[in-house]
Coordinates of C-alpha atoms in Angstrom, one line a residue:
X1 CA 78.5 116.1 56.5
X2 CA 82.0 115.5 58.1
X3 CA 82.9 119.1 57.6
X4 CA 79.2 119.9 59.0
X5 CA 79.8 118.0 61.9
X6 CA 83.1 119.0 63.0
X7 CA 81.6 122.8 62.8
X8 CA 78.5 121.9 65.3
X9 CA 81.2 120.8 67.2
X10 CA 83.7 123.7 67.4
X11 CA 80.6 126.0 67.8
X12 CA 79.2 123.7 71.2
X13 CA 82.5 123.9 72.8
X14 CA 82.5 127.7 71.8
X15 CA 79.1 127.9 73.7
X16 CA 80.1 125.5 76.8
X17 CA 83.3 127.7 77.4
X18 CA 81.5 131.4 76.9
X19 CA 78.4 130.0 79.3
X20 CA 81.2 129.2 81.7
X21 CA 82.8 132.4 81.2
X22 CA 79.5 134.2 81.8
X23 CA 78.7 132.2 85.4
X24 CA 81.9 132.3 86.6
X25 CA 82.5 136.2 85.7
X26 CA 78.3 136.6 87.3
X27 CA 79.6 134.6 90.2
X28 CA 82.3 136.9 90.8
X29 CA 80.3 140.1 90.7
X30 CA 77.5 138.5 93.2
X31 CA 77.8 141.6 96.2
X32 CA 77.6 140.9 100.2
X33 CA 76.3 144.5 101.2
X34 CA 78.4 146.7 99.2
X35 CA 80.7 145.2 98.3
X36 CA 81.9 142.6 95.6
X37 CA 82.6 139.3 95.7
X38 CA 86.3 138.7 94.7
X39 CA 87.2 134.9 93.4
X40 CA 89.0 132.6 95.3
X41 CA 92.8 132.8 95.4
X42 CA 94.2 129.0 95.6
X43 CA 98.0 127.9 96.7
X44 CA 98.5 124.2 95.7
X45 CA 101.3 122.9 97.8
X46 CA 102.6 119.2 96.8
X47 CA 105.3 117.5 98.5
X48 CA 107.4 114.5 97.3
X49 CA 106.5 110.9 99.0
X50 CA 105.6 112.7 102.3
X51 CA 103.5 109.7 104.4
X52 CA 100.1 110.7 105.8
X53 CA 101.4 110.2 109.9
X54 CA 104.5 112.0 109.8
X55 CA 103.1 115.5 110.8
X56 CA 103.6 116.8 114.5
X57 CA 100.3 116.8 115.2
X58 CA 99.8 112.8 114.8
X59 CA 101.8 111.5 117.4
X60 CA 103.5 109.3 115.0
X61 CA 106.9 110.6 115.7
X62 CA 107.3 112.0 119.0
X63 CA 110.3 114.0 118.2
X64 CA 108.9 115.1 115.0
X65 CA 108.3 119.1 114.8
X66 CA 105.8 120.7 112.2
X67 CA 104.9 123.8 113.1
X68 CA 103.2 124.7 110.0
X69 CA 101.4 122.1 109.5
X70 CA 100.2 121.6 112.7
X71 CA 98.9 125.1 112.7
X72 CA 97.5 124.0 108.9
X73 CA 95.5 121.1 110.7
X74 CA 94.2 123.2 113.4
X75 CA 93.3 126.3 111.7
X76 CA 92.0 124.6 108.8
X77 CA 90.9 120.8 108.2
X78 CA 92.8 117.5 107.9
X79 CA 91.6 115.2 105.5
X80 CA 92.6 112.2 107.5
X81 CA 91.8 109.2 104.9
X82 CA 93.3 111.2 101.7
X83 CA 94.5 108.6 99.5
X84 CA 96.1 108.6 96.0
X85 CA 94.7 106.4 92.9
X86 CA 98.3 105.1 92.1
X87 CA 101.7 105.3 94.9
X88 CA 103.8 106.7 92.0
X89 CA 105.2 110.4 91.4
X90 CA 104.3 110.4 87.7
X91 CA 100.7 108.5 87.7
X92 CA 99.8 110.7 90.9
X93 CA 100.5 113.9 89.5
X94 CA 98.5 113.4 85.9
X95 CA 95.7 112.5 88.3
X96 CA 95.8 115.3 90.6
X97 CA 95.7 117.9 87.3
X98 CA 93.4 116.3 85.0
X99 CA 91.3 114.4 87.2
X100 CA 91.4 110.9 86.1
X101 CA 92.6 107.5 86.9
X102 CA 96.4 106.6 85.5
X103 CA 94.5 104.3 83.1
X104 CA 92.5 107.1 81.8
X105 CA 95.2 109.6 81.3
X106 CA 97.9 106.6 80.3
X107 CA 100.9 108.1 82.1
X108 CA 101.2 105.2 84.1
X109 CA 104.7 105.5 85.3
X110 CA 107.5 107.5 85.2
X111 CA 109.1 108.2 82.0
X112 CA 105.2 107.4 80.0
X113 CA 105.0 110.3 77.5
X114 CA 102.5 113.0 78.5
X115 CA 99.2 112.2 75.8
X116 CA 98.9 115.2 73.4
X117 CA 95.0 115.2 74.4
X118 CA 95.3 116.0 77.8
X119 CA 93.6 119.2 79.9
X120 CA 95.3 120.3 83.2
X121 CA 92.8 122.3 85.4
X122 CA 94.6 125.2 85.3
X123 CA 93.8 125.6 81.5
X124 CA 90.3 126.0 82.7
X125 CA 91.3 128.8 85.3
X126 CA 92.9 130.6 82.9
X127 CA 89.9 130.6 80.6
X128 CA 88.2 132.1 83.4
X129 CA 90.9 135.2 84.6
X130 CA 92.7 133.4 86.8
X131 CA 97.0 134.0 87.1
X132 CA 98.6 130.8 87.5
X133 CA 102.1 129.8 88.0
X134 CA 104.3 126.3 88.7
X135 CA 107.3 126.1 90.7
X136 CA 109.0 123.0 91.1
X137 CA 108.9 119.4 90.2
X138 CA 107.0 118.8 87.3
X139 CA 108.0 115.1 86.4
X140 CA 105.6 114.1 84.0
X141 CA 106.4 113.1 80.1
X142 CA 109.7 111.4 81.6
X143 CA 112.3 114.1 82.6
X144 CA 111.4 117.3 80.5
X145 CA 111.0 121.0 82.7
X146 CA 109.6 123.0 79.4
X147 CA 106.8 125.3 80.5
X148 CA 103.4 123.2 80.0
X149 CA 100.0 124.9 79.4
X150 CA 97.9 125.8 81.9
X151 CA 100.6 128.0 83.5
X152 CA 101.5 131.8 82.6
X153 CA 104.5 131.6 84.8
X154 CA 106.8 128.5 85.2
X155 CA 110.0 127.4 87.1
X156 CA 110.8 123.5 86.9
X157 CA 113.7 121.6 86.7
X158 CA 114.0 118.2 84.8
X159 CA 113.0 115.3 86.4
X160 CA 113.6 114.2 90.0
X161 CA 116.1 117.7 90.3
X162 CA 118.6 117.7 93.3
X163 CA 118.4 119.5 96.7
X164 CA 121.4 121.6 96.2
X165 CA 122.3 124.0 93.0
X166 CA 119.5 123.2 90.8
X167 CA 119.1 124.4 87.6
X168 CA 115.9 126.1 86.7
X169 CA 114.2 126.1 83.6
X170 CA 112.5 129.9 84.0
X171 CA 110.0 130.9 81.4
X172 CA 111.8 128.8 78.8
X173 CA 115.4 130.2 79.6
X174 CA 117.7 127.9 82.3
X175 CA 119.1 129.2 85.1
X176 CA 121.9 127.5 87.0
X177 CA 122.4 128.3 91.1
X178 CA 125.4 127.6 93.3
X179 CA 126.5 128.6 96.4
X180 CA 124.9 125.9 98.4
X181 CA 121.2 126.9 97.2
X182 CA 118.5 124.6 98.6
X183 CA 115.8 123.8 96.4
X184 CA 112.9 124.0 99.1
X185 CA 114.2 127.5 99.7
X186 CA 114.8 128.7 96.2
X187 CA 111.5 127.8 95.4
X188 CA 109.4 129.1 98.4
X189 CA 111.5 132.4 97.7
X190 CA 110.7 132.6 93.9
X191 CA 106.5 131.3 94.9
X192 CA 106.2 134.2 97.5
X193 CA 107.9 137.0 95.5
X194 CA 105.5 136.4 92.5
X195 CA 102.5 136.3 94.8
X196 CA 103.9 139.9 95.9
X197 CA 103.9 140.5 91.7
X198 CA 100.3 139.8 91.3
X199 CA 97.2 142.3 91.3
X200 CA 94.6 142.2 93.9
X201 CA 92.0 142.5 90.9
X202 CA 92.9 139.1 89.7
X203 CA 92.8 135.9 90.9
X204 CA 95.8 133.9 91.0
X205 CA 96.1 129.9 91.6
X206 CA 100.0 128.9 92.7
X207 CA 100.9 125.4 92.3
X208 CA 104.2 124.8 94.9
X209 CA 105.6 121.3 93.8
X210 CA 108.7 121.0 96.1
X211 CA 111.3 118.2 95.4
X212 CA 111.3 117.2 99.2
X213 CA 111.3 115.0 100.8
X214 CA 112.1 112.6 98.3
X215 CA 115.3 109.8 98.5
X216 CA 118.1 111.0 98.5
X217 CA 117.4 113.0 101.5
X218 CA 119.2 115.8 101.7
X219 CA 118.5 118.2 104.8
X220 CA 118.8 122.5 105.0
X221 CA 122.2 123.0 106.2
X222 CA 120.6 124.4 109.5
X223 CA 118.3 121.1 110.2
X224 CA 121.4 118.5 109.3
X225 CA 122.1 115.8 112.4
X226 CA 119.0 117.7 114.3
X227 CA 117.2 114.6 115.0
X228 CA 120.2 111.8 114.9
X229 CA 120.0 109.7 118.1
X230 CA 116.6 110.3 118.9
X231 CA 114.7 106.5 119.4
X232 CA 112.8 105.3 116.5
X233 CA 109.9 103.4 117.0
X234 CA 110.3 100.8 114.3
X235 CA 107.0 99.4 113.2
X236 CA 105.9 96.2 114.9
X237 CA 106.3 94.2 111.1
X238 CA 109.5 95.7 110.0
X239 CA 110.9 92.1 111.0
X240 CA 107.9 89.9 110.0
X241 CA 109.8 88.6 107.2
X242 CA 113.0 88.4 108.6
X243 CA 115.5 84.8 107.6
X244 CA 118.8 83.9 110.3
X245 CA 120.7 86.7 108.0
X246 CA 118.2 89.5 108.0
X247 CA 119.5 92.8 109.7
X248 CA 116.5 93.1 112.8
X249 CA 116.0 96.4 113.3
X250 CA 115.1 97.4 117.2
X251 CA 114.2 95.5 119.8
X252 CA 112.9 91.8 118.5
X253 CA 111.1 91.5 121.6
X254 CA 108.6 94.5 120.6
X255 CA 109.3 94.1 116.8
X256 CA 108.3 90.8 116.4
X257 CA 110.2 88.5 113.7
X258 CA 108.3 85.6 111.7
X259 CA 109.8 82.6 114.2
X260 CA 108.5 84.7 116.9
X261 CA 104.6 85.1 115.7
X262 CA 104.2 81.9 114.0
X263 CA 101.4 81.0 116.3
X264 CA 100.5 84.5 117.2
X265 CA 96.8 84.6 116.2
X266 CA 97.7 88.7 115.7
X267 CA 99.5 88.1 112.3
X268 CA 99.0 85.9 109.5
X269 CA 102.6 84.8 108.2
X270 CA 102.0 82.1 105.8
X271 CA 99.5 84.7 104.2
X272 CA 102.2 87.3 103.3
X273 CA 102.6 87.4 99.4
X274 CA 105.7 86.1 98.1
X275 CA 106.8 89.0 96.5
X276 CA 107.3 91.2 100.2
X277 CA 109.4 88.2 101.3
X278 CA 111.5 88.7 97.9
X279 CA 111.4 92.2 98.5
X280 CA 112.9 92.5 101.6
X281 CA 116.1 91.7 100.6
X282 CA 116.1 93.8 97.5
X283 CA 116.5 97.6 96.3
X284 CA 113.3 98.4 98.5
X285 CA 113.7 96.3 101.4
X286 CA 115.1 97.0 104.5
X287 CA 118.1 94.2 103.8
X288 CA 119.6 95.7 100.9
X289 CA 118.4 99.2 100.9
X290 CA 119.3 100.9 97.7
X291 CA 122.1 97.8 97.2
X292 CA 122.9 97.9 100.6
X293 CA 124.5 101.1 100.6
X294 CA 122.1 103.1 103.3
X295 CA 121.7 102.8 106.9
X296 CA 118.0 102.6 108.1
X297 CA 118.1 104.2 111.1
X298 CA 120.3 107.4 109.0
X299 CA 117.5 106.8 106.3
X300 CA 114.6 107.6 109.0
X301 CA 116.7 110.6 110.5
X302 CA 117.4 112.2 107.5
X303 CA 113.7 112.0 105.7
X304 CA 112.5 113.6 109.1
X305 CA 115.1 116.3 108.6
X306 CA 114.3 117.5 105.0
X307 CA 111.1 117.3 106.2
X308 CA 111.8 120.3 107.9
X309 CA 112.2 122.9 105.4
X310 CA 108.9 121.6 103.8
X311 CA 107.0 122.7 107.0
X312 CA 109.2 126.0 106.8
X313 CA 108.0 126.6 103.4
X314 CA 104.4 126.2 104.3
X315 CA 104.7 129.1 107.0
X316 CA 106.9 131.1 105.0
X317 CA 103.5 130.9 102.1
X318 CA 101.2 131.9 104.7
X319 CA 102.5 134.7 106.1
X320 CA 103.1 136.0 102.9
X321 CA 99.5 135.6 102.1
X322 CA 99.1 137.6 105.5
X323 CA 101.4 140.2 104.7
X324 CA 99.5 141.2 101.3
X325 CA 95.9 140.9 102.8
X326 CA 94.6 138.0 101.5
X327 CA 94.1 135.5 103.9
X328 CA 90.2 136.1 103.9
X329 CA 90.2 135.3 100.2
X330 CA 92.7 132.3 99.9
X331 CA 92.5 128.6 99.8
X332 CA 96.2 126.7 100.9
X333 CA 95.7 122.9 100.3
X334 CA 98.5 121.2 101.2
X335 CA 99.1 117.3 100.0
X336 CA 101.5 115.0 99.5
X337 CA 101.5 112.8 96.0
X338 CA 101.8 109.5 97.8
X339 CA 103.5 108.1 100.8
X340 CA 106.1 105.8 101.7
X341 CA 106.4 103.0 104.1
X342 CA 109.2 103.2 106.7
X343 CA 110.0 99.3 107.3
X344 CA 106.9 98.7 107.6
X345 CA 106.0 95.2 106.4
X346 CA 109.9 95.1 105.7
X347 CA 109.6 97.3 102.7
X348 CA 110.8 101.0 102.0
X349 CA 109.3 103.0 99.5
X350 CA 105.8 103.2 97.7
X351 CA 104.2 101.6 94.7
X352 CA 102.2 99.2 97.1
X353 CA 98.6 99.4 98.1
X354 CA 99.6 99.3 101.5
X355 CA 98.3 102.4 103.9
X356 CA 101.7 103.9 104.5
X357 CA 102.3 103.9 100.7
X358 CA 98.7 105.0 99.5
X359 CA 97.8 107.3 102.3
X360 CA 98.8 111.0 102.0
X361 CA 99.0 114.2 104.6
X362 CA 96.1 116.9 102.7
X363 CA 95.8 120.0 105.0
X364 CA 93.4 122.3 103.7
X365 CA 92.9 126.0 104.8
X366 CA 90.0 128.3 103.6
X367 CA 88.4 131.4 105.3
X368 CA 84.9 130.0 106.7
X369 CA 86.1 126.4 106.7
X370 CA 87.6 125.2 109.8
X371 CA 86.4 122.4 111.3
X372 CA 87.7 123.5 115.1
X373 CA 90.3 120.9 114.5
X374 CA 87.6 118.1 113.7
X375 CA 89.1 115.8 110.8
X376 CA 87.5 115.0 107.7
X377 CA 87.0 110.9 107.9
X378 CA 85.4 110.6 104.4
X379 CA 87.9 109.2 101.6
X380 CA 89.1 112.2 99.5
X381 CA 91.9 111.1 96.8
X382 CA 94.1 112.7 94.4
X383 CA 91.8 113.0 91.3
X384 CA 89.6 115.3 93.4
X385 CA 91.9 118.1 94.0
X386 CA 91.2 119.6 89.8
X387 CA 87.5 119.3 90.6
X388 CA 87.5 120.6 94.0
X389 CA 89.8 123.7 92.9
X390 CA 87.3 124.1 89.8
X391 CA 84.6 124.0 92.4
X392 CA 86.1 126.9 94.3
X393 CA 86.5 128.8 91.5
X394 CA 82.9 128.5 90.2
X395 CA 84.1 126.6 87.3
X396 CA 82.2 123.7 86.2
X397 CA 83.6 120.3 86.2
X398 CA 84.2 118.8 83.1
X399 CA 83.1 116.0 81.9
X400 CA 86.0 113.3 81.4
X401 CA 87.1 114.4 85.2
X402 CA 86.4 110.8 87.1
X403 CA 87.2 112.3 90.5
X404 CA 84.7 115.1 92.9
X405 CA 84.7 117.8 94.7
X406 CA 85.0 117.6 98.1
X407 CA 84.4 121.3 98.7
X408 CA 80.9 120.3 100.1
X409 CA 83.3 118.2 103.1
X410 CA 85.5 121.4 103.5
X411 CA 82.3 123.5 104.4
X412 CA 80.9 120.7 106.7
X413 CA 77.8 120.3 105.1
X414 CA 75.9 116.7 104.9
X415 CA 76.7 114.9 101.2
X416 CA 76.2 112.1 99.7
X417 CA 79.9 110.7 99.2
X418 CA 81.5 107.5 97.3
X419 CA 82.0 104.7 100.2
X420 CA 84.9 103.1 98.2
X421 CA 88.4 104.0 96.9
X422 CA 90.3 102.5 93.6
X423 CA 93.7 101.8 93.4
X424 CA 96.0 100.6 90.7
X425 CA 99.7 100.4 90.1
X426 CA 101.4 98.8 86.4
X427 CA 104.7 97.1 87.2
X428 CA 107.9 98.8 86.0
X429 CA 110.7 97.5 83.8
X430 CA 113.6 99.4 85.8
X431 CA 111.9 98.4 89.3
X432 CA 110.3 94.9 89.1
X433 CA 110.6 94.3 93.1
X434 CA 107.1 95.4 93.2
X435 CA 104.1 93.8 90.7
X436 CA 100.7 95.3 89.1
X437 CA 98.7 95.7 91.9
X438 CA 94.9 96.8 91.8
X439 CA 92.4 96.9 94.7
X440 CA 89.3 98.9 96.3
X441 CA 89.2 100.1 99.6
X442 CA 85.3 100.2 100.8
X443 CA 84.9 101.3 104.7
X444 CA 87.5 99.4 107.1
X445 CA 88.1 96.4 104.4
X446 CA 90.9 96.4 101.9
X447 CA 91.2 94.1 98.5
X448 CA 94.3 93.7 96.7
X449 CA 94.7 91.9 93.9
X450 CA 97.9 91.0 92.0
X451 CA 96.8 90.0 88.0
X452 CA 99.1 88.4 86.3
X453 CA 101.3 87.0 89.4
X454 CA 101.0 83.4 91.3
X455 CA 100.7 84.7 94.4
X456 CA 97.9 84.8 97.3
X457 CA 95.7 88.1 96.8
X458 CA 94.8 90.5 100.0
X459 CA 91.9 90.9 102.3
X460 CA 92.1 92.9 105.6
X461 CA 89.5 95.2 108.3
X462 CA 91.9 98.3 109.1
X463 CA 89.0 98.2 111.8
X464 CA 91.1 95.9 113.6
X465 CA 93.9 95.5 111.4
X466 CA 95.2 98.8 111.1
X467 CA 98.9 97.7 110.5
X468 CA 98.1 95.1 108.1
X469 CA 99.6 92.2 109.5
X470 CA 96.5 89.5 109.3
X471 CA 95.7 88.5 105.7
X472 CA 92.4 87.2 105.6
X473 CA 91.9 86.6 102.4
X474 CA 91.8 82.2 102.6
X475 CA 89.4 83.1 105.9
X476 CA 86.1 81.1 105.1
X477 CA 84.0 83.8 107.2
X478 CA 85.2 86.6 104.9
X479 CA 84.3 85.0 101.6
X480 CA 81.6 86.3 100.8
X481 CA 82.8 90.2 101.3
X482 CA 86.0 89.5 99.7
X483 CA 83.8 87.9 96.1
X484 CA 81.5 91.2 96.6
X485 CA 84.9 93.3 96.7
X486 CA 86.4 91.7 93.6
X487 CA 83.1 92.1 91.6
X488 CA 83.2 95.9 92.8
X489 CA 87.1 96.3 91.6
X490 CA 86.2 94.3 88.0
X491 CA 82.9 96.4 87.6
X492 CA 85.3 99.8 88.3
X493 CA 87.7 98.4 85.8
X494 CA 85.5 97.9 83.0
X495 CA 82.9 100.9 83.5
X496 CA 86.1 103.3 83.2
X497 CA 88.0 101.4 80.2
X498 CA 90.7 99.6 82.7
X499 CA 90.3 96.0 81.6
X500 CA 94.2 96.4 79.9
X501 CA 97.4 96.0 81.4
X502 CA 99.2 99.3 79.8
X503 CA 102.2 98.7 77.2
X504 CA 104.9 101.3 78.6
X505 CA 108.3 102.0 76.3
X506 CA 111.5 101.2 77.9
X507 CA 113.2 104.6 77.8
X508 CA 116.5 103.8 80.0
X509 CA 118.0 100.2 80.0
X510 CA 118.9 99.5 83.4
X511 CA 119.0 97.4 86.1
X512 CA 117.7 97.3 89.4
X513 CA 120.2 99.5 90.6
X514 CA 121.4 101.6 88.3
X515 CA 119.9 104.6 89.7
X516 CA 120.2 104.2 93.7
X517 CA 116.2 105.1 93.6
X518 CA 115.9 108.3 92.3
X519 CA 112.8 107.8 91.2

């Protein structure tokens, strides 16, 4: 009977994959007039801790120039609540290919090994015709860069890589580059010469990972100093948790410190967990950045900067796509993998639940799809890019896939969609500043819980609260919404098979600082 029911088996998933076969390949020859229907090309486009605001087109920074994604936004849509399941390069990425929480696919931080079991989307566009290829930071399984399936093409590096002479892990065979090469340019340069490889009788899905604009930033040579001196609007709680010895950053009278707001009804001071006091004077914080060895207003100037060639890189895609004709059958989704916070709070960095750390730019351009510059307000996260790009490919989802499409959002058409957004983050041997934090965004109100830690949980309406700086979690009005919240984040947990905290090995030894944040 075993050996029965291990052939039913093989022969169902036979069947599921040739039925898919045969609708995607019957999708592809449906005919508009005369002529055929070709599938979908799709350019994946990830960027390293890029925050949602820091685009042109936000206002954020006023100085701040992004062509290309500006032109992205307009042309296209701009998924303006896109938000990742976990604020962490690793955890993010897993989610974005297979679809699933970080406590489904169990590579829950940064040097986790990747599970033998797991399927990347691109495995099913493969199965389907499609020509895919990786370029970039892979980052997943600790610090390998061998080819991983899913891809017929591949160019990684291991790890977090460097911005200048990287060495490339090609097809299996490394290749080392000197001269000064930049990473975001030897990688947009290798991504649009095999796009000029490929046959227009096949699809092709392109997956750009670029190492920017992660710390250490490291500018182009031609966009180095470009934006030193301009004024930096600090964020109004970079000095909330400021002591007599903190470094205050800007003007105190417009960036209030904790003396100063005491009784301001605005923030909520004794309400701020104990750990973002702690952490403001430690490797995240804006008192001992990266032990105290960076500058925060060099720190801002030089992120902005490598920002730069990111933007560059996103033009230099699309008019490639122009150049071989097919712009009318292309999909560009650009995203970042999570965002950082830029003093807010008094915290660099991500790994928090906080919007500057969990919110992400996603840019998405498809023939037929602009929204005449309208934004998407819905909550789209990371685990629905696979199904999405499925969806667009006339692939069906799979089962184990816990995210959606939002393809249904990109054409503007009138969906049901989920009202609430999980989050999760497992606390980290060689970064401790920052504990296990879980919590559901539903609407405007925010939950945060911190198991495991004796510290006051997190309640606040980004309705009015957009900056986070009233914690209203001990308010007797909001009682009620905050029990319904946690029920909601505990019923998540345990109808996905969350209800653990993760054991994770201990790869590298170190201390806080051994690595000066590189990852």
């Amino acid at each position: 009977m075993p050996y029965l029911n291990k052939l039913l088996t093989k022969k169902l998933a036979s069947i599921t994959l040739l039925s898919m076969v045969v609708i995607v390949s019957l999708c592809f020859k449906e005919k508009k007039g005369n002529e055929p229907k070709k599938p979908m090309n799709v350019i994946f486009i990830l960027t390293d801790d890029h925050r949602f605001d820091f685009m042109g087109f936000t206002g954020k920074v006023p100085w701040l120039k992004t062509p290309a994604m500006d032109q992205l936004a307009k042309q296209g849509v701009w998924v303006r609540n896109a938000t990742v399941t976990t604020a962490l390069c690793s955890p993010s990425r897993a989610s974005i290919l297979t679809g699933q929480y970080a406590h489904t696919h169990k590579v829950v931080d940064n040097f986790s090994p990747l599970p033998e079991n797991l399927n990347f989307f691109p495995e099913y566009l493969q199965k389907v015709g499609y020509s895919t290829a990786f370029f970039g930071k892979w980052h997943m399984g600790h610090a390998g860069d061998d080819p991983q399936k899913g891809f017929n093409h591949w160019e990684s590096f291991r790890g977090q890589g460097v911005y200048y002479n990287p060495l490339l892990n090609i097809n299996g065979k490394r290749v080392q580059y000197k001269d000064s090469t930049y990473i975001t340019d030897l990688l947009t340069e290798h991504a649009t010469a095999w796009m000029r490889q490929q046959s227009k009788d096949q699809p092709f899905f392109m997956y750009v990972s670029h190492k920017g604009v992660h710390d250490e930033f490291m500018p182009a040579p031609r966009h180095r100093s470009k934006y030193h001196g301009q004024p930096i609007n600090y964020p109004s709680t970079i000095n909330i948790t400021a002591s007599a010895t903190s470094k205050l950053h800007g003007d105190v009278r417009t960036s209030p410190t904790a003396a100063m707001v005491k009784n301001d009804t605005n923030y909520n001071v004794k309400d701020i967990p104990q750990w973002v006091w702690a952490q403001r004077n430690s490797w995240h914080g804006v008192d001992f950045m990266y032990d105290g060895r960076v500058q925060f207003d060099d720190f801002y100037y030089r992120y902005c900067e490598t920002l730069l060639a990111i933007d560059e890189s996103i033009a230099s895609i699309r008019k490639t796509v122009e150049e071989l004709g097919i712009a009318e059958n292309t999909m560009i989704i650009y995203m970042g993998d999570n965002g950082f916070l830029m003093g807010e709070h008094g915290l660099i960095d991500k790994r928090n639940m906080y919007e500057e750390s969990q919110k992400v730019p996603l840019l998405v351009y498809a023939p037929g799809m602009s929204h005449n510059g309208k934004p998407i307000d819905q909550i789209v996260q990371g685990i629905d890019i696979a199904p999405t790009v499925l969806d667009v490919a006339g692939v069906p989802m799979p089962s184990n896939m816990q995210g959606q499409s939002f393809l249904p959002l990109l054409q503007d058409k009138k969906v049901s969609w989920r009202n609430k957004a999980f989050y999760e983050y497992y606390w980290e041997f060689s970064y401790p500043q920052t504990p296990t934090t879980l919590g559901v965004r539903e609407g405007s109100y925010k939950f945060i819980f911190y198991p495991g830690l004796w510290d006051v949980s997190e309640f606040y309406d980004l309705s009015t609260d957009p900056e986070e700086k009233k914690n209203l979690y001990r308010h007797p009005a909001w009682q009620p919404e905050i029990a319904r919240m946690r029920k909601e984040l505990w019923n998540w947990l345990s109808e996905t098979g969350g209800l653990q905290i993760p054991l994770k090995p201990i790869n590298e030894k170190r201390g806080d600082y051994g690595s000066k944040g590189l990852y």
